[in-house]
Coordinates of C-alpha atoms in Angstrom, one line a residue:
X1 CA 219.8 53.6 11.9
X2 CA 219.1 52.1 8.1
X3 CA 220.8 48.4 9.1
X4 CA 219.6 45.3 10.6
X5 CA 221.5 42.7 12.6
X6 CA 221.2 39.3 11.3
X7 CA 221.3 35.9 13.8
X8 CA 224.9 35.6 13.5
X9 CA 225.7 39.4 14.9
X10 CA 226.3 41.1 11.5
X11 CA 225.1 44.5 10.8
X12 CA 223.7 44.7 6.8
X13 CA 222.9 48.3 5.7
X14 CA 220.1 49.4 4.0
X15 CA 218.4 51.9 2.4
X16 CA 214.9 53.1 2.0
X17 CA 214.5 54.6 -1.6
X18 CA 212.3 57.6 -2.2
X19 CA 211.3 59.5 -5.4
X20 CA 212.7 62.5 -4.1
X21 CA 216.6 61.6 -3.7
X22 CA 217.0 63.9 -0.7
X23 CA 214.1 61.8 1.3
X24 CA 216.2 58.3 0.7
X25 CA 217.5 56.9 4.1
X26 CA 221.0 57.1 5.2
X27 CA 222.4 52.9 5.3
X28 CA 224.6 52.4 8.6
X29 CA 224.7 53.2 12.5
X30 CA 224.9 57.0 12.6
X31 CA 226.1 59.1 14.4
X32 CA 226.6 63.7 14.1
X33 CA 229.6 65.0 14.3
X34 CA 229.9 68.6 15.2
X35 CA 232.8 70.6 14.0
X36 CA 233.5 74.4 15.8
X37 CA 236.7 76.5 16.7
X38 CA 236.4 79.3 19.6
X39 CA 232.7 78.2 20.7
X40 CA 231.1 78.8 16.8
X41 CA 229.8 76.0 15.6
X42 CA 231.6 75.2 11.9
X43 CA 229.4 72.5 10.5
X44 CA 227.8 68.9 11.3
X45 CA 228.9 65.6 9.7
X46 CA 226.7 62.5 9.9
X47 CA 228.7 59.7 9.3
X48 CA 229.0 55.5 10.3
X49 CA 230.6 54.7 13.8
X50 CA 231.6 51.6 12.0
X51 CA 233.8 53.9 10.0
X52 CA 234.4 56.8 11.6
X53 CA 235.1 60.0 10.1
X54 CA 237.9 61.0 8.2
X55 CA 241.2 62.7 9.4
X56 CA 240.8 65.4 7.0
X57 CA 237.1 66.8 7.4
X58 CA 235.0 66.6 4.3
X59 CA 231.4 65.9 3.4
X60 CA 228.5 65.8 0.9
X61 CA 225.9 68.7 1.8
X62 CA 222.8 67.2 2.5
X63 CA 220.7 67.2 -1.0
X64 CA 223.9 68.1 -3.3
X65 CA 226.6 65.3 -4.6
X66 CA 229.5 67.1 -4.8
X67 CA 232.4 66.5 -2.2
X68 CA 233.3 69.3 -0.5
X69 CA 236.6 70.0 2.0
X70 CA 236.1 72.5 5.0
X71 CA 238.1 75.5 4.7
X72 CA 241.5 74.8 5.8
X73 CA 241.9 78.3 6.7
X74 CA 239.3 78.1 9.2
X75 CA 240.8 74.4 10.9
X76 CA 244.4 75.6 11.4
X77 CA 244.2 76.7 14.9
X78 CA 242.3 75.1 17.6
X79 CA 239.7 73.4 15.9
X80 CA 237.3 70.8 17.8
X81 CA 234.7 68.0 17.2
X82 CA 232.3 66.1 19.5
X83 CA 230.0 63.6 18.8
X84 CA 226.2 65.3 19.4
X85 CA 224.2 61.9 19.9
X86 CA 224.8 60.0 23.4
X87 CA 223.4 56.5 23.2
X88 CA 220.8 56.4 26.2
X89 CA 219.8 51.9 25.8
X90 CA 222.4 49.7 24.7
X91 CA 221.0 45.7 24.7
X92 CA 217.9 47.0 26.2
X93 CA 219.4 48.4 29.4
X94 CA 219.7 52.1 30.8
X95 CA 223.6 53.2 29.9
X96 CA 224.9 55.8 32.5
X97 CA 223.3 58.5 34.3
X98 CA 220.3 60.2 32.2
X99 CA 220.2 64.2 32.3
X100 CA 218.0 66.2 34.4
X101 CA 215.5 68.3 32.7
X102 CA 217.9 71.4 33.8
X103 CA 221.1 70.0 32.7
X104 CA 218.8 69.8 29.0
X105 CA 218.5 73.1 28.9
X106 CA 221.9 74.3 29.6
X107 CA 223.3 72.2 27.5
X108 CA 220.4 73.7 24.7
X109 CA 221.6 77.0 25.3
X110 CA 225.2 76.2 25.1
X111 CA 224.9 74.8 21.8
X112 CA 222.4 77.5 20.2
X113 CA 225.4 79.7 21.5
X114 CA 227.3 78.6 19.1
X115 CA 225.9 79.0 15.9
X116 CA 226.3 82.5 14.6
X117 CA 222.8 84.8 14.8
X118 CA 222.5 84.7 10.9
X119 CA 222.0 80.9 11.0
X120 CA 219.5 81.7 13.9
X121 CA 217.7 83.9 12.6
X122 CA 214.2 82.7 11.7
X123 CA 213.5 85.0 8.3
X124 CA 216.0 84.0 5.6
X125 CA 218.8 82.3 7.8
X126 CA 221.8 81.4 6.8
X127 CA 222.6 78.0 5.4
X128 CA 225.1 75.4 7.9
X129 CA 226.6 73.1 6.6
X130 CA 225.7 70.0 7.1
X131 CA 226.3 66.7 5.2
X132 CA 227.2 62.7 4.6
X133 CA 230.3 61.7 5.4
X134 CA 232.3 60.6 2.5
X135 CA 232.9 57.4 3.2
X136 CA 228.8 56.8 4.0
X137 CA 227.5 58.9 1.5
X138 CA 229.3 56.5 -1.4
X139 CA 227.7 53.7 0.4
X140 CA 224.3 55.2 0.0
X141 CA 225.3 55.9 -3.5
X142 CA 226.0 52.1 -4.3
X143 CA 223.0 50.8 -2.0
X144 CA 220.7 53.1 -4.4
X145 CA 222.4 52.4 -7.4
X146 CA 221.6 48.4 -7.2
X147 CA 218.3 48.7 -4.9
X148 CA 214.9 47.9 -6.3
X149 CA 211.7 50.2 -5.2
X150 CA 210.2 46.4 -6.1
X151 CA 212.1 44.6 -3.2
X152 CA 213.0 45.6 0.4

């Protein structure tokens, strides 16, 4: 999370600005977005809850600045999303029921499952796509573009 809650309750994003572009924080509260169809994991979105995502699914690849659409070809039948991070403390206090160390591990193999073995494979794997949402990544853009590395 790259914003901080003021006395008055109001989120104000921010960023942390690197030399290397790819390293500069994200502004907002995040969240990943995982896209699949038929169990094969298609790509992952970060994005603001305070925005949500878009109804058409399209993102910035991490490190490049281009916008890019998913193939529509792949999304026309029976494509899903979930949301991959589960808030565990909200205000301090526990929220639901925490996982078992078992129920961890299912759930790790379930989800290696379904990325195809070319992006699992540990000698020259595939690239997944994963990027900014839209919507956040022209925050970012704006938030860098009037930041100072001089003030915080």
């Amino acid at each position: 999370m790259s914003a901080i809650c003021d006395a008055g309750g109001r989120w104000h994003d921010r960023v942390k600005l690197s030399e290397q572009p790819i390293k500069t924080s994200s502004p907002g509260i995040q969240q990943v977005r995982r896209y699949y169809q038929a169990n094969q994991a298609i790509a992952d979105v970060i994005y603001d809850i305070r925005d949500g995502t878009a109804a058409s699914p399209c993102m910035v690849p991490i490190g490049d600045d281009q916008v890019r659409r998913f193939d529509e070809e792949k999304f026309k039948e029976n494509w899903q999303s979930e949301d991959l991070l589960v808030p565990v403390l909200r205000d301090g206090r526990r929220v639901g029921q925490w996982p078992t160390i078992h129920q961890i591990r299912e759930r790790t193999k379930k989800q290696l499952a379904m990325f195809s073995s070319d992006v699992r494979q540990l000698v020259r794997p595939a690239v997944y796509p994963t990027g900014l949402d839209v919507q956040l990544f022209e925050t970012k853009r704006k938030l860098m573009a009037t930041a100072s590395p001089f003030h915080g």
